[in-house]
Amino acid sequence: MTKQLNAVVNARLQDQKGLYRLEISNGRFSAIATQSETTTAKEGELDAGGNLVTPAFVEPHIHLDAAMTAGEPRWNKSGTLFEGIECWSERKTTLSHDDVINRATQTLKLFAAHGIQYVRTHVDVTDPKLTALKAMLEVREQTAGFVDLQIVAFPQEGIWSFRNGRELMEEAIRLGADVVGGIPHFEFTRDYGAESVRWLMELAHKNDRLVDVHCDEIDDPESRFLEVLAAEALRLDYGSRVSASHTCAMGSYNDAYCSRLFRLLKKSGLRFLSMPTESLHLQGRFDSYPKRRGITRVPELLDAGLKVAFGQDSIRDPWYPMGNGNMLRTLDVGLHACHMLGMSQIERSLELITDNAAAALDLKEYGIAEGLLARCIVQQGRTPYEVLLGQQPVIASVRDGELLVHREPAKVQGGLLLQ
Ligand code: 17E
Ligand code: FE2
């Protein structure tokens, strides 16, 4: 059942006092007005009930082609990235068009139920038939009513290290992938890794595409492809269109090197995507004790003025058996793992799954303001702190004025609200 709204009432907005009425016409916010008191919602109005209303969640990094394949054909026993790639390589041989479409669509519906309206998915193009890519291009069309989907041409087994790697990447871009991917830390040699980054940046620049590279997803402090990516982004003046995903190795870099690196990162304006649940699970696997967390320097990057967002990465796939589509879970784990539970950090934390992720996806239109598309979610809680304490699914998700999701607020004993 879909329903066209003409207002959201009794909304609380981040960093604003009091209640708001968000008027909607022709699928856009037509006015944002303060309310002097709580009102009763009329026909065609959604009652936010004094809860926080934010822009819809953005999932900036997920692998939908592999979603829901955990245990097929076998389980990842070591819990390493590398065994995950092996398991996936076996599963990949049995992919069919419908198989990919069904799992990806099911996952996107799960995401929509959790208030996600923007998704960037990596799709493995190290497949001579490009089965998953062709299926995902169809999914992008079929699901456009409830999600904006960006597709990354992702060379899981390498560009330089896989037969016809370059041709497959080029073909994926020709067929309509939005974003150029890469995986330099997994190429056979350092030279291959650096060459692949320079090549993929040129490919993106020439074809006017975004870039999102799996970069240094390894606990090896000598994995230093981020500096190559950042230098290329700076040279091409392309930083705002380039995301560095994972950058786990930065969690193992020494401070002197980081000090030099951060100068370049700031100049380049690159976007950063960290997948905390995934990295906690896959990284640190070759350590005994102490064990590293395998997560990039999130607070330091934020303090440097760079945009960092959190993504789920996996949902029940060869790399990670968990995941439920609730980005508040990912955010909660990330804040813990990154020592970011200071109150000022908690208050700003929703940026990590909204605005900063929107910046990584280079979304042209995002936010709650007059004239913008009427897309928003009603959270459970009045402040980011309350929202995070409860981690409840959204009460509502509105897209272009249409009510996509609507559920009863959770009845938690004692309540979720702080005094
Ligand atoms: N592939 C990869 O290279 N890294 C990951 N974290 C996943 C797939 C999920
Ligand atoms: Fe990934």
Coordinates of C-alpha atoms and ligand atoms in Angstrom, one line a residue:
M1 CA 0.0 0.0 0.0
T2 CA 1.5 3.3 -1.0
K3 CA 0.3 6.7 0.1
Q4 CA 1.0 10.2 -1.0
L5 CA 1.6 12.6 1.8
N6 CA 1.2 16.4 1.9
A7 CA 3.0 16.9 5.2
V8 CA 5.0 15.4 8.0
V9 CA 4.0 17.0 11.3
N10 CA 5.4 17.0 14.8
A11 CA 8.9 16.4 13.5
R12 CA 12.1 17.1 15.4
L13 CA 15.0 18.2 13.2
Q14 CA 18.7 17.7 14.1
D15 CA 20.3 20.7 15.8
Q16 CA 17.0 22.6 15.9
K17 CA 14.7 23.2 18.9
G18 CA 11.0 22.5 18.9
L19 CA 8.7 20.8 16.5
Y20 CA 8.4 21.3 12.7
R21 CA 5.9 20.8 10.0
L22 CA 7.4 19.7 6.7
E23 CA 5.0 20.6 3.8
I24 CA 5.2 18.5 0.7
S25 CA 3.9 19.2 -2.8
N26 CA 4.7 17.5 -6.1
G27 CA 7.1 15.2 -4.3
R28 CA 9.2 18.0 -2.8
F29 CA 9.5 19.8 0.5
S30 CA 7.6 23.0 -0.2
A31 CA 7.9 24.6 3.3
I32 CA 9.6 23.8 6.6
A33 CA 7.8 25.6 9.4
T34 CA 8.0 25.7 13.1
Q35 CA 5.0 24.5 15.2
S36 CA 4.2 26.2 18.4
E37 CA 2.6 23.1 19.8
T38 CA 1.9 19.4 19.0
T39 CA -0.8 19.0 16.4
T40 CA -3.1 16.2 15.4
A41 CA -2.2 14.8 12.0
K42 CA -4.9 15.2 9.4
E43 CA -5.7 13.0 6.4
G44 CA -2.6 12.9 4.2
E45 CA -0.3 14.0 7.0
L46 CA 2.3 11.7 8.7
D47 CA 2.6 12.2 12.5
A48 CA 6.3 12.0 13.4
G49 CA 5.3 11.9 17.1
G50 CA 8.1 14.3 18.2
N51 CA 10.7 11.9 16.9
L52 CA 13.9 12.9 15.0
V53 CA 13.3 13.2 11.3
T54 CA 16.4 12.9 9.1
P55 CA 17.3 12.4 5.5
A56 CA 17.1 8.8 4.5
F57 CA 20.0 6.5 5.3
V58 CA 22.7 5.9 2.7
E59 CA 24.3 2.5 2.4
P60 CA 27.6 3.5 0.7
H61 CA 29.3 0.1 0.4
I62 CA 27.6 -3.3 0.0
H63 CA 28.2 -6.3 -2.2
L64 CA 24.7 -7.2 -3.4
D65 CA 25.9 -9.8 -6.0
A66 CA 27.1 -11.9 -3.1
A67 CA 24.4 -11.1 -0.6
M68 CA 22.7 -14.0 1.1
T69 CA 25.2 -16.6 -0.2
A70 CA 26.9 -17.4 3.1
G71 CA 27.8 -21.1 3.3
E72 CA 27.5 -21.7 -0.5
P73 CA 29.2 -23.8 -1.5
R74 CA 31.1 -23.9 1.8
W75 CA 31.6 -21.8 4.9
N76 CA 34.5 -19.5 5.3
K77 CA 36.3 -21.3 8.2
S78 CA 39.3 -19.1 8.7
G79 CA 37.3 -15.9 8.7
T80 CA 39.8 -14.2 6.4
L81 CA 39.2 -11.9 3.5
F82 CA 41.3 -14.4 1.4
E83 CA 39.2 -17.4 2.1
G84 CA 36.1 -15.3 1.5
I85 CA 37.4 -14.5 -2.0
E86 CA 38.1 -18.3 -2.6
C87 CA 34.6 -19.3 -1.5
W88 CA 33.1 -16.5 -3.6
S89 CA 35.1 -17.6 -6.6
E90 CA 33.5 -21.0 -6.3
R91 CA 30.0 -19.6 -5.9
K92 CA 30.6 -17.3 -8.8
T93 CA 30.7 -20.2 -11.2
T94 CA 27.1 -21.1 -10.4
L95 CA 25.6 -17.6 -10.7
S96 CA 22.7 -17.1 -12.9
H97 CA 20.9 -13.9 -13.9
D98 CA 17.8 -14.7 -11.8
D99 CA 19.8 -15.8 -8.9
V100 CA 21.5 -12.4 -8.7
I101 CA 18.3 -10.5 -9.3
N102 CA 16.4 -12.3 -6.6
R103 CA 19.0 -12.0 -3.9
A104 CA 19.9 -8.4 -4.7
T105 CA 16.2 -7.4 -4.8
Q106 CA 15.4 -9.2 -1.6
T107 CA 18.3 -7.4 0.1
L108 CA 17.3 -4.0 -1.2
K109 CA 13.8 -4.5 0.2
L110 CA 15.3 -5.3 3.5
F111 CA 17.3 -2.1 3.3
A112 CA 14.3 -0.1 2.3
A113 CA 12.5 -1.4 5.4
H114 CA 15.3 0.1 7.4
G115 CA 15.0 3.5 5.9
I116 CA 17.8 3.2 3.3
Q117 CA 17.0 4.9 0.1
Y118 CA 20.5 5.2 -1.5
V119 CA 22.8 2.3 -2.1
R120 CA 26.2 1.9 -3.7
T121 CA 26.9 -1.8 -4.5
H122 CA 30.1 -3.3 -5.7
V123 CA 29.6 -6.0 -8.4
D124 CA 32.3 -8.4 -9.2
V125 CA 33.4 -8.0 -12.9
T126 CA 36.1 -10.7 -12.8
D127 CA 33.8 -13.0 -14.7
P128 CA 34.1 -13.4 -18.4
K129 CA 30.3 -13.4 -18.8
L130 CA 29.7 -10.4 -16.5
T131 CA 26.6 -12.3 -15.3
A132 CA 26.2 -10.4 -12.0
L133 CA 26.8 -7.0 -13.6
K134 CA 24.2 -7.5 -16.3
A135 CA 21.7 -8.6 -13.6
M136 CA 22.5 -5.7 -11.4
L137 CA 21.9 -3.2 -14.2
E138 CA 18.4 -4.6 -14.4
V139 CA 17.9 -4.5 -10.6
R140 CA 18.9 -0.8 -10.8
E141 CA 16.0 -0.1 -13.1
Q142 CA 13.5 -2.4 -11.4
T143 CA 14.0 -0.9 -7.9
A144 CA 14.3 2.7 -8.8
G145 CA 10.9 3.4 -7.2
F146 CA 12.4 2.8 -3.7
V147 CA 16.1 3.1 -4.0
D148 CA 18.8 5.0 -5.9
L149 CA 21.3 2.4 -6.8
Q150 CA 24.9 3.0 -7.9
I151 CA 26.8 0.2 -9.4
V152 CA 30.6 -0.2 -9.0
A153 CA 32.5 -2.3 -11.5
F154 CA 34.5 -4.2 -8.9
P155 CA 37.4 -6.4 -10.0
Q156 CA 37.4 -8.8 -7.1
E157 CA 40.3 -10.9 -8.5
G158 CA 42.3 -8.0 -9.7
I159 CA 42.6 -5.8 -12.9
W160 CA 46.3 -6.6 -13.6
S161 CA 46.1 -10.1 -12.0
F162 CA 43.0 -11.5 -13.8
R163 CA 42.9 -12.5 -17.4
N164 CA 41.4 -9.7 -19.5
G165 CA 40.9 -7.7 -16.4
R166 CA 41.2 -4.4 -18.2
E167 CA 38.8 -5.4 -20.9
L168 CA 36.2 -6.6 -18.4
M169 CA 36.4 -3.3 -16.5
E170 CA 36.0 -1.3 -19.8
E171 CA 33.1 -3.4 -20.9
A172 CA 31.4 -3.0 -17.5
I173 CA 31.6 0.8 -17.9
R174 CA 30.3 0.6 -21.4
L175 CA 27.3 -1.4 -20.2
G176 CA 26.5 1.3 -17.7
A177 CA 28.3 0.8 -14.4
D178 CA 28.3 4.2 -12.5
V179 CA 31.5 3.8 -10.6
V180 CA 35.0 2.4 -11.3
G181 CA 36.4 0.1 -8.6
G182 CA 39.8 -1.5 -7.8
I183 CA 41.6 -3.8 -5.4
P184 CA 45.3 -2.9 -5.5
H185 CA 46.3 -4.7 -2.3
F186 CA 45.1 -8.0 -3.8
E187 CA 47.0 -7.6 -7.1
F188 CA 50.0 -10.0 -7.4
T189 CA 52.6 -7.3 -7.0
R190 CA 53.0 -3.8 -5.7
D191 CA 53.7 -2.6 -9.2
Y192 CA 50.5 -4.2 -10.4
G193 CA 48.6 -2.5 -7.6
A194 CA 50.0 1.0 -8.3
E195 CA 49.6 0.6 -12.0
S196 CA 46.0 -0.6 -11.6
V197 CA 45.1 2.5 -9.5
R198 CA 46.6 4.9 -12.1
W199 CA 44.8 3.0 -14.9
L200 CA 41.4 3.0 -13.2
M201 CA 41.6 6.7 -12.3
E202 CA 42.2 7.4 -16.0
L203 CA 39.3 5.1 -17.0
A204 CA 37.0 7.0 -14.6
H205 CA 38.2 10.4 -15.6
K206 CA 37.9 9.7 -19.3
N207 CA 34.3 8.3 -18.9
D208 CA 33.1 10.8 -16.4
R209 CA 32.5 8.2 -13.7
L210 CA 32.9 8.1 -9.9
V211 CA 35.6 6.0 -8.3
D212 CA 35.4 3.6 -5.3
V213 CA 38.5 1.5 -4.6
H214 CA 38.8 -1.3 -2.1
C215 CA 42.1 0.2 -0.9
D216 CA 44.5 -1.5 1.5
E217 CA 42.0 -3.9 3.0
I218 CA 44.7 -5.7 4.9
D219 CA 46.6 -5.4 8.2
D220 CA 49.9 -4.9 6.3
P221 CA 51.4 -1.5 7.2
E222 CA 53.3 -1.6 3.9
S223 CA 50.1 -1.7 1.9
R224 CA 50.3 2.0 0.7
F225 CA 48.0 2.3 -2.3
L226 CA 46.0 5.0 -0.6
E227 CA 48.8 7.5 -1.3
V228 CA 48.7 6.6 -5.0
L229 CA 44.9 7.0 -5.2
A230 CA 45.0 10.3 -3.3
A231 CA 47.8 11.6 -5.5
E232 CA 45.9 10.7 -8.7
A233 CA 42.7 12.3 -7.3
L234 CA 44.7 15.5 -6.6
R235 CA 46.4 15.5 -10.0
L236 CA 43.1 15.1 -11.8
D237 CA 41.2 17.4 -9.4
Y238 CA 38.8 14.6 -8.8
G239 CA 38.8 14.1 -5.0
S240 CA 35.1 14.7 -4.3
R241 CA 34.3 11.9 -6.8
V242 CA 36.7 9.4 -5.4
S243 CA 36.1 7.1 -2.4
A244 CA 38.7 5.1 -0.6
S245 CA 37.0 2.0 0.9
H246 CA 38.3 0.1 3.9
T247 CA 41.9 1.6 4.1
C248 CA 42.4 -0.9 7.0
A249 CA 46.2 -0.7 6.7
M250 CA 46.0 2.9 8.0
G251 CA 45.1 1.4 11.3
S252 CA 48.6 -0.2 11.2
Y253 CA 50.6 2.8 9.7
N254 CA 53.1 4.5 11.9
D255 CA 52.3 8.1 13.1
A256 CA 55.2 9.7 11.2
Y257 CA 54.0 8.2 7.9
C258 CA 50.4 9.2 8.7
S259 CA 51.5 12.7 9.4
R260 CA 52.9 13.0 5.9
L261 CA 50.0 11.1 4.3
F262 CA 47.3 13.3 5.9
R263 CA 48.7 16.4 4.2
L264 CA 48.1 14.7 0.9
L265 CA 44.6 13.4 1.9
K266 CA 43.5 16.9 2.9
K267 CA 44.7 18.4 -0.3
S268 CA 43.0 15.6 -2.4
G269 CA 39.6 15.8 -0.6
L270 CA 39.0 12.1 -1.0
R271 CA 36.0 10.4 0.6
F272 CA 36.5 7.6 3.1
L273 CA 34.3 4.5 3.6
S274 CA 34.9 2.3 6.6
M275 CA 33.1 -1.0 7.2
P276 CA 33.6 -1.5 11.0
T277 CA 31.6 -4.8 11.5
E278 CA 33.3 -6.4 8.5
S279 CA 36.8 -5.3 9.4
L280 CA 36.5 -6.4 13.0
H281 CA 35.5 -9.8 11.7
L282 CA 38.0 -10.2 8.8
Q283 CA 41.1 -8.3 10.0
G284 CA 43.4 -9.1 12.9
R285 CA 43.2 -12.7 11.7
F286 CA 47.0 -13.1 11.3
D287 CA 47.7 -11.6 14.7
S288 CA 47.9 -13.6 17.9
Y289 CA 47.8 -11.1 20.8
P290 CA 47.5 -8.1 20.9
K291 CA 45.1 -8.3 18.0
R292 CA 44.5 -5.3 15.8
R293 CA 41.1 -3.9 15.0
G294 CA 41.8 -3.5 11.3
I295 CA 39.9 -0.2 11.1
T296 CA 41.1 3.0 9.5
R297 CA 41.7 6.2 11.5
V298 CA 38.1 7.4 11.5
P299 CA 38.2 10.2 14.2
E300 CA 41.5 11.5 12.9
L301 CA 40.2 11.7 9.3
L302 CA 37.0 13.5 10.6
D303 CA 39.2 15.9 12.6
A304 CA 41.2 16.6 9.5
G305 CA 37.9 17.7 7.9
L306 CA 37.6 14.7 5.6
K307 CA 34.2 13.0 5.0
V308 CA 34.0 9.5 6.4
A309 CA 31.0 7.2 6.3
F310 CA 30.2 3.7 7.6
G311 CA 28.9 0.9 5.4
Q312 CA 27.7 -2.7 6.0
D313 CA 29.9 -4.2 3.3
S314 CA 28.3 -7.6 3.5
I315 CA 25.1 -9.2 4.4
R316 CA 25.3 -13.0 4.9
D317 CA 27.9 -13.7 2.3
P318 CA 31.3 -15.6 2.1
W319 CA 33.0 -12.8 4.0
Y320 CA 30.5 -12.2 6.8
P321 CA 27.7 -14.4 8.1
M322 CA 25.7 -11.6 9.9
G323 CA 23.9 -8.4 8.9
N324 CA 20.3 -7.3 9.2
G325 CA 20.1 -4.1 7.1
N326 CA 19.9 -1.8 10.2
M327 CA 22.6 0.8 9.8
L328 CA 22.2 1.8 13.4
R329 CA 23.9 -1.5 14.3
T330 CA 26.8 -0.7 12.0
L331 CA 27.1 2.8 13.4
D332 CA 27.0 1.5 17.0
V333 CA 29.8 -1.0 16.4
G334 CA 31.8 1.6 14.5
L335 CA 31.6 4.1 17.3
H336 CA 32.7 1.5 19.8
A337 CA 35.6 0.2 17.7
C338 CA 36.8 3.7 16.9
H339 CA 36.7 5.1 20.4
M340 CA 34.0 7.5 19.4
L341 CA 31.5 7.4 22.3
G342 CA 32.3 10.9 23.4
M343 CA 29.0 12.8 23.8
S344 CA 29.9 15.4 21.1
Q345 CA 30.8 12.5 18.8
I346 CA 27.5 10.7 19.5
E347 CA 25.6 13.9 18.8
R348 CA 27.2 14.1 15.3
S349 CA 27.3 10.4 14.6
L350 CA 24.3 10.1 12.3
E351 CA 26.4 12.0 9.7
L352 CA 28.4 8.8 9.3
I353 CA 25.3 7.1 7.8
T354 CA 23.7 10.1 6.2
D355 CA 25.4 13.3 5.0
N356 CA 29.0 11.9 4.7
A357 CA 27.8 8.9 2.8
A358 CA 25.7 11.1 0.6
A359 CA 29.0 13.1 -0.1
A360 CA 30.8 9.9 -1.0
L361 CA 28.0 9.0 -3.5
D362 CA 28.3 12.5 -4.8
L363 CA 24.5 12.9 -4.5
K364 CA 23.3 16.0 -6.2
E365 CA 20.3 16.4 -4.0
Y366 CA 20.2 15.3 -0.3
G367 CA 18.8 16.7 2.9
I368 CA 15.7 18.3 4.4
A369 CA 15.1 21.8 3.0
E370 CA 12.6 23.6 0.9
G371 CA 12.8 22.7 -2.7
L372 CA 14.5 19.3 -2.2
L373 CA 12.9 16.0 -3.0
A374 CA 10.7 15.0 -0.1
R375 CA 12.8 12.1 1.2
C376 CA 13.2 11.5 4.9
I377 CA 12.9 8.9 7.7
V378 CA 11.3 9.1 11.1
Q379 CA 13.7 7.6 13.7
Q380 CA 12.7 6.2 17.1
G381 CA 14.1 8.8 19.5
R382 CA 14.2 12.6 19.8
T383 CA 18.0 13.0 19.5
P384 CA 20.8 11.0 17.9
Y385 CA 21.7 9.7 21.4
E386 CA 18.2 8.3 21.9
V387 CA 18.2 6.9 18.4
L388 CA 21.5 5.1 19.0
L389 CA 20.4 3.8 22.5
G390 CA 17.4 2.1 21.0
Q391 CA 18.7 1.1 17.6
Q392 CA 15.1 0.5 16.6
P393 CA 14.0 0.3 13.0
V394 CA 12.7 3.6 11.5
I395 CA 9.0 4.4 12.1
A396 CA 8.6 5.7 8.6
S397 CA 10.4 6.2 5.3
V398 CA 9.1 8.8 2.9
R399 CA 10.3 9.0 -0.7
D400 CA 9.3 11.8 -3.0
G401 CA 6.3 12.4 -0.7
E402 CA 5.2 8.8 -0.8
L403 CA 5.1 6.7 2.4
L404 CA 7.2 3.7 1.7
V405 CA 7.5 2.2 5.2
H406 CA 5.3 2.8 8.2
R407 CA 5.4 0.8 11.4
E408 CA 4.4 1.1 15.0
P409 CA 7.0 2.5 17.4
A410 CA 8.6 -0.1 19.6
K411 CA 7.1 -0.5 23.0
V412 CA 10.1 -0.8 25.2
Q413 CA 9.6 -1.3 28.9
G414 CA 10.8 1.9 30.7
G415 CA 10.9 3.7 27.3
L416 CA 13.7 4.7 25.1
L417 CA 13.5 8.3 26.0
L418 CA 16.0 10.0 28.2
Q419 CA 14.7 12.4 31.0
Ligands
17E1 N1 35.4 -8.4 -1.3 C1 36.4 -7.8 -0.8 O1 37.5 -7.7 -1.4 N2 36.4 -7.3 0.4 C2 35.2 -7.4 1.1 N3 35.2 -6.8 2.4 C3 34.1 -8.1 0.6 C4 34.2 -8.6 -0.6 C5 32.8 -8.2 1.4
FE2_2 FE 33.8 -4.3 0.2

